[in-house]
Amino acid sequence: MDFQKLCTFETFQRLWSEYGYGGKLEDVIEQEFRRIKGITYLDHAGTTLHPESLVRDYCLDISRNVYGNPHSHSPSSRLTHDTIERVRYRVLQHFNTTPEEYSVIFTSGCTAALKLVAESFPWSPQSLFSYLTDGHTSVVGIRGVASARGGVALPVAPQEVDNRAKEEAQGEDVICQTPHLFCYPAQSNFSGRKYPLSHARGIQARRLYPACDHRGRWFVLLDAASHVSCSPLNLQDCPADFIPISFYKMFGFPTGLGALLVRNDAAGILKKTYFGGGTAAAYLSGEDYYVHSANISDRFEDGTVPFLDIIALNHSFEALHKITGGMHNIQQHTFGLARYTYMLLSSLCHGNRRPVAQIYTEGQFESPSTQGAILNFNLIDSHGQIIGYSQVDRMAGLYNIHLRTGCFCNTGACQSFLGITNQQMKRNLQSGHVCGDSIDLVDGQPTGSVRVSFGYMSTFEDCQKFLNFVAECFVEKPVSVDQARLEKLKTTTAAAATSREASLTGFGHRNSHREAYTLTNIYIYPIKSCGAFEVHDWPVGPQGLLYDRGWMVVNGNGVCLSQKRETRLCLIRPQVHLPSNKLLLQASGMDTISVPLENSTRKHTSHRVCQSKVCGDRVETVDCGDEAASWLSDFLGQPCRLIRQSPYFTRDMKKRPSGAATSASLSLVNEAQYLMINRASVEQDYSEGDQLLDTQNLIRRFRANLVITGVEPFEEDNWSHLIIGNTRFVVGGQCGRCQMVGVDQQTGTRTKEPLMSLSAHRGGRVTFGVYLTHQLPQESPTAAFLSAGSPVHPEPHSP
């Protein structure tokens, strides 16, 4: 197969199927990134690009609202303060953690966050600052501060952390409390190599080198700036003490804004000497007296934060999720592009069969869990000589290809991959070469390399144009391909994918003979008996999916309305809008209105507390006000009101599922926190008269929270427990179906089907779907998330 045939989308699809985000990426480019037409942008590790809707929505926001200095107490200042606090929560939510576990300190970027840790860490003459040699300049720079205060720098090669691991954790040293700091990147900005997130726990527990060889208390600084641009970071799996990030690498806008995420348990170790406006609880100007703010974020944010930039983050998160559906999708999309480019570039040969590129990578792009969307290389001529990166850069500019060259502020990785000794580095400096210049070869040896990197809006055409550029400008004709190497890469990556899939589908021997079970859909029903709101990634609260069945509609007498009494309820489409902290009420022919999501009655002292009943249980509720009542009454044609469960009221399940340690807390659901259905069960031959009901229509009727695939029909009836993502669930039994199954959720009309078909298929039983109760860590009951696409691991009932 010749090179041009390999550079086709059909070939790419055969190598990697997870491209785009469920739609036409071309439409996204047309709507959001028209400015890059004709440009092949391949420097997303430097900064990614912002979508046009982000800036439009942001400009609309700041043109409609008055945002004052958050240090004041005026209405505009309170609006700013509240919005900033909402953004802090949104940041923590993105990394699957909570304000109880981490605090967000806004900085001007990742470098400023690293500097903050360096200047606040309590260095002593016994303290070690240890760091991976594959680290950014801004990380290595911490050693200057540490050394000036008596600390000792200890660089560690990446292989030393693995090779010198200890089997047993050393635990916290109660005798020696000398503070040490270990820093490593979640992803190398040079090669894209992903380091194990488990290193954080290993160092903290003194299980890994260097912590295992040095007594004291070890803290972990995880440089996440490169990693989070295209990959999810779950702080439940990686509880590092300090995590610096830059938001422009994630969103492209705003620039000049980053954050330091600080684990609250570790925040007390940081000590500041300088204090600026807003950081002091009290101080005296004529005496050395100062008391810092009790709030961790306030303590370290000197002066007024860039509040308009922070407000822009709301729109950044919203745009990213709207376009892509979440970081998992971005990771799969970008890794596929990088993997394809790696496979072809590493197989590309000159006419004399010599390779065209020397690629700097630890593996062979086997998995997105070990390799990011970065490809680093140097091109080689047909005589085996390195082509200077400046020449590649100049030629790329002529083709409107935007890439990056040099050492990428990572001298350690550059030396390691290019084989440059310390003496050579010093000689290069004496020859006039400094960081960032265009001196690419000294005595025929490279001083740096070429890096291409992909972002969530990158396309197959970007890969194609880059590969064709290399073939046209730097390959001695005829262009050839090392077919044996290409086939080997295909086999290696396919085997790795199979192995990875097998590791996800079971624990030990379970499910080893089955295909993977997958969570395909997540639905919440904010208002009981009203329409579904589909989400892709959603937090789990103490009562189930956050805001699921948090509200309900009652008639003029305060009696709960359901679709059994009022079928038109299904035509009300509520949406939870987390960025604005609003519940939106929408229906055809009606203006959209909103009610706040806050779980507090303090702001609504005029809204009465009342008692209602759900499935015979007495529940304490709060009325949501006259605007919502008027809207519902107009739509439903009868007096009614919207109420929500009081945040101070607790309702437990009547029957504790077997295997559940404690009784589950419920929202306004009927019987359990979750209802799960199996798509295969739905796809049985349900029919309505002579017409087959489509699967999606039926799924809507069964009103489940979770929809799974990869299972035989009704196999879920035999499960006792299951794990989705990182959350474990207890199966509480089958759901007895009622007349609501017969209400078409699109039209609100009532039919007898599919209830009769269900009874026929189930041998007279009218049960469908299973109830679930989650089992969350008691110390962090709100820190879990569910994501569509997550693997599902069932556990059958014991015989």
mmCIF file of C-alpha atoms in Angstrom, residues 467-637:
data_model
loop_
_atom_site.group_PDB
_atom_site.id
_atom_site.type_symbol
_atom_site.label_atom_id
_atom_site.label_comp_id
_atom_site.label_asym_id
_atom_site.label_seq_id
_atom_site.Cartn_x
_atom_site.Cartn_y
_atom_site.Cartn_z
ATOM 1 C CA LEU A 467 2.023 14.174 6.699
ATOM 2 C CA ASN A 468 1.765 15.300 3.086
ATOM 3 C CA PHE A 469 3.932 18.329 3.939
ATOM 4 C CA VAL A 470 6.663 16.060 5.346
ATOM 5 C CA ALA A 471 6.465 13.734 2.343
ATOM 6 C CA GLU A 472 6.592 16.576 -0.156
ATOM 7 C CA CYS A 473 9.364 18.649 1.427
ATOM 8 C CA PHE A 474 11.675 16.248 3.257
ATOM 9 C CA VAL A 475 11.415 12.791 1.671
ATOM 10 C CA GLU A 476 13.711 11.702 -1.149
ATOM 11 C CA LYS A 477 11.435 10.270 -3.812
ATOM 12 C CA PRO A 478 9.939 7.823 -4.356
ATOM 13 C CA VAL A 479 8.143 7.985 -1.022
ATOM 14 C CA SER A 480 7.928 4.562 0.590
ATOM 15 C CA VAL A 481 6.487 2.990 3.713
ATOM 16 C CA ASP A 482 8.006 0.401 6.042
ATOM 17 C CA GLN A 483 5.079 -1.988 5.710
ATOM 18 C CA ALA A 484 6.467 -4.480 8.247
ATOM 19 C CA ARG A 485 6.767 -1.794 10.892
ATOM 20 C CA LEU A 486 3.310 -0.459 10.126
ATOM 21 C CA GLU A 487 1.738 -3.890 10.473
ATOM 22 C CA LYS A 488 3.620 -4.457 13.722
ATOM 23 C CA LEU A 489 2.298 -1.163 15.095
ATOM 24 C CA LYS A 490 -1.240 -2.114 14.105
ATOM 25 C CA THR A 491 -0.888 -5.449 15.901
ATOM 26 C CA THR A 492 0.695 -3.898 18.994
ATOM 27 C CA THR A 493 -1.916 -1.221 19.427
ATOM 28 C CA ALA A 494 -4.780 -3.620 18.711
ATOM 29 C CA ALA A 495 -3.453 -6.051 21.320
ATOM 30 C CA ALA A 496 -3.064 -3.242 23.831
ATOM 31 C CA ALA A 497 -6.626 -2.106 23.193
ATOM 32 C CA THR A 498 -7.927 -5.644 23.700
ATOM 33 C CA SER A 499 -5.933 -6.041 26.905
ATOM 34 C CA ARG A 500 -7.134 -2.676 28.147
ATOM 35 C CA GLU A 501 -10.735 -3.577 27.418
ATOM 36 C CA ALA A 502 -10.367 -6.886 29.230
ATOM 37 C CA SER A 503 -8.988 -5.142 32.300
ATOM 38 C CA LEU A 504 -12.014 -2.871 32.379
ATOM 39 C CA THR A 505 -14.684 -5.514 32.041
ATOM 40 C CA GLY A 506 -14.158 -7.572 35.141
ATOM 41 C CA PHE A 507 -12.582 -8.149 38.505
ATOM 42 C CA GLY A 508 -10.470 -11.320 38.475
ATOM 43 C CA HIS A 509 -12.408 -14.025 36.641
ATOM 44 C CA ARG A 510 -15.768 -12.264 36.471
ATOM 45 C CA ASN A 511 -17.119 -11.448 33.008
ATOM 46 C CA SER A 512 -13.964 -12.750 31.327
ATOM 47 C CA HIS A 513 -16.117 -14.423 28.657
ATOM 48 C CA ARG A 514 -18.326 -11.397 27.954
ATOM 49 C CA GLU A 515 -18.104 -8.199 26.042
ATOM 50 C CA ALA A 516 -17.849 -5.025 28.117
ATOM 51 C CA TYR A 517 -20.974 -3.641 29.732
ATOM 52 C CA THR A 518 -21.288 0.105 29.211
ATOM 53 C CA LEU A 519 -23.297 2.944 30.701
ATOM 54 C CA THR A 520 -24.680 4.597 27.564
ATOM 55 C CA ASN A 521 -27.133 7.187 28.920
ATOM 56 C CA ILE A 522 -27.674 9.169 32.111
ATOM 57 C CA TYR A 523 -30.966 10.921 32.773
ATOM 58 C CA ILE A 524 -32.043 13.071 35.651
ATOM 59 C CA TYR A 525 -35.616 14.120 36.310
ATOM 60 C CA PRO A 526 -35.278 17.369 38.250
ATOM 61 C CA ILE A 527 -39.053 17.704 38.723
ATOM 62 C CA LYS A 528 -40.789 14.503 39.699
ATOM 63 C CA SER A 529 -42.990 13.166 36.850
ATOM 64 C CA CYS A 530 -41.787 15.837 34.391
ATOM 65 C CA GLY A 531 -39.532 15.350 31.373
ATOM 66 C CA ALA A 532 -36.031 13.904 31.422
ATOM 67 C CA PHE A 533 -32.827 15.892 31.232
ATOM 68 C CA GLU A 534 -30.011 13.867 29.605
ATOM 69 C CA VAL A 535 -26.481 14.523 30.852
ATOM 70 C CA HIS A 536 -23.090 13.070 29.965
ATOM 71 C CA ASP A 537 -21.130 13.652 33.181
ATOM 72 C CA TRP A 538 -22.959 14.299 36.429
ATOM 73 C CA PRO A 539 -22.108 14.504 40.129
ATOM 74 C CA VAL A 540 -23.504 12.016 42.612
ATOM 75 C CA GLY A 541 -24.886 13.479 45.826
ATOM 76 C CA PRO A 542 -25.974 11.814 49.077
ATOM 77 C CA GLN A 543 -29.435 11.117 47.631
ATOM 78 C CA GLY A 544 -28.459 9.949 44.143
ATOM 79 C CA LEU A 545 -27.739 11.946 41.008
ATOM 80 C CA LEU A 546 -27.496 15.579 42.042
ATOM 81 C CA TYR A 547 -30.877 17.354 41.723
ATOM 82 C CA ASP A 548 -32.697 14.227 40.550
ATOM 83 C CA ARG A 549 -36.335 14.428 41.731
ATOM 84 C CA GLY A 550 -35.500 17.420 43.889
ATOM 85 C CA TRP A 551 -38.781 19.174 43.014
ATOM 86 C CA MET A 552 -42.383 18.145 42.437
ATOM 87 C CA VAL A 553 -45.641 19.717 41.306
ATOM 88 C CA VAL A 554 -48.660 19.754 43.642
ATOM 89 C CA ASN A 555 -52.275 20.760 42.949
ATOM 90 C CA GLY A 556 -54.232 23.462 44.714
ATOM 91 C CA ASN A 557 -54.690 21.190 47.720
ATOM 92 C CA GLY A 558 -51.000 20.359 47.998
ATOM 93 C CA VAL A 559 -51.386 16.830 46.565
ATOM 94 C CA CYS A 560 -48.526 15.545 44.403
ATOM 95 C CA LEU A 561 -49.307 15.434 40.696
ATOM 96 C CA SER A 562 -47.932 12.561 38.615
ATOM 97 C CA GLN A 563 -48.428 11.473 35.015
ATOM 98 C CA LYS A 564 -51.031 9.005 36.264
ATOM 99 C CA ARG A 565 -53.206 12.035 37.058
ATOM 100 C CA GLU A 566 -51.794 14.628 34.641
ATOM 101 C CA THR A 567 -50.087 13.256 31.537
ATOM 102 C CA ARG A 568 -49.047 16.731 30.305
ATOM 103 C CA LEU A 569 -46.387 16.841 32.997
ATOM 104 C CA CYS A 570 -44.076 14.935 30.639
ATOM 105 C CA LEU A 571 -44.173 17.914 28.238
ATOM 106 C CA ILE A 572 -42.445 20.102 30.826
ATOM 107 C CA ARG A 573 -38.708 19.856 30.116
ATOM 108 C CA PRO A 574 -36.718 21.039 33.150
ATOM 109 C CA GLN A 575 -32.991 21.580 32.832
ATOM 110 C CA VAL A 576 -30.410 22.033 35.558
ATOM 111 C CA HIS A 577 -27.992 24.772 34.564
ATOM 112 C CA LEU A 578 -25.076 24.429 36.964
ATOM 113 C CA PRO A 579 -23.069 27.485 35.799
ATOM 114 C CA SER A 580 -25.904 29.882 36.648
ATOM 115 C CA ASN A 581 -27.172 27.828 39.602
ATOM 116 C CA LYS A 582 -30.652 27.696 38.035
ATOM 117 C CA LEU A 583 -33.387 25.170 37.355
ATOM 118 C CA LEU A 584 -34.944 26.123 34.011
ATOM 119 C CA LEU A 585 -38.594 25.344 33.282
ATOM 120 C CA GLN A 586 -39.320 24.915 29.589
ATOM 121 C CA ALA A 587 -42.361 23.830 27.588
ATOM 122 C CA SER A 588 -43.677 24.372 24.090
ATOM 123 C CA GLY A 589 -45.499 27.698 23.765
ATOM 124 C CA MET A 590 -44.223 28.968 27.130
ATOM 125 C CA ASP A 591 -41.474 31.420 28.012
ATOM 126 C CA THR A 592 -38.594 29.818 29.902
ATOM 127 C CA ILE A 593 -38.406 30.707 33.588
ATOM 128 C CA SER A 594 -35.965 29.681 36.298
ATOM 129 C CA VAL A 595 -35.801 28.949 39.998
ATOM 130 C CA PRO A 596 -32.591 28.807 42.048
ATOM 131 C CA LEU A 597 -30.839 25.551 42.846
ATOM 132 C CA GLU A 598 -29.635 26.627 46.301
ATOM 133 C CA ASN A 599 -30.421 24.162 49.051
ATOM 134 C CA SER A 600 -31.291 26.901 51.464
ATOM 135 C CA THR A 601 -34.389 28.821 52.481
ATOM 136 C CA ARG A 602 -32.483 31.819 53.796
ATOM 137 C CA LYS A 603 -32.796 33.770 50.546
ATOM 138 C CA HIS A 604 -36.499 32.961 50.266
ATOM 139 C CA THR A 605 -37.837 33.674 53.716
ATOM 140 C CA SER A 606 -41.283 34.400 52.269
ATOM 141 C CA HIS A 607 -41.498 30.917 50.729
ATOM 142 C CA ARG A 608 -43.407 28.714 53.108
ATOM 143 C CA VAL A 609 -42.328 25.342 54.408
ATOM 144 C CA CYS A 610 -45.019 22.712 53.921
ATOM 145 C CA GLN A 611 -45.680 19.004 54.309
ATOM 146 C CA SER A 612 -46.391 16.653 51.408
ATOM 147 C CA LYS A 613 -46.465 12.927 50.767
ATOM 148 C CA VAL A 614 -44.454 10.728 48.399
ATOM 149 C CA CYS A 615 -45.411 7.059 48.244
ATOM 150 C CA GLY A 616 -47.037 7.364 51.644
ATOM 151 C CA ASP A 617 -43.987 9.013 53.196
ATOM 152 C CA ARG A 618 -44.437 12.410 54.775
ATOM 153 C CA VAL A 619 -41.822 14.826 53.429
ATOM 154 C CA GLU A 620 -40.978 18.367 54.400
ATOM 155 C CA THR A 621 -40.859 20.699 51.420
ATOM 156 C CA VAL A 622 -40.310 24.346 50.522
ATOM 157 C CA ASP A 623 -42.536 26.311 48.171
ATOM 158 C CA CYS A 624 -40.677 27.775 45.181
ATOM 159 C CA GLY A 625 -42.692 30.968 44.799
ATOM 160 C CA ASP A 626 -45.476 32.551 42.803
ATOM 161 C CA GLU A 627 -43.698 32.882 39.447
ATOM 162 C CA ALA A 628 -43.181 29.153 39.120
ATOM 163 C CA ALA A 629 -46.721 28.496 40.411
ATOM 164 C CA SER A 630 -48.238 30.838 37.819
ATOM 165 C CA TRP A 631 -46.186 29.286 35.006
ATOM 166 C CA LEU A 632 -47.234 25.736 35.910
ATOM 167 C CA SER A 633 -50.873 26.702 36.424
ATOM 168 C CA ASP A 634 -51.004 28.359 33.001
ATOM 169 C CA PHE A 635 -49.472 25.350 31.266
ATOM 170 C CA LEU A 636 -51.426 22.631 33.050
ATOM 171 C CA GLY A 637 -54.720 24.534 33.175
#
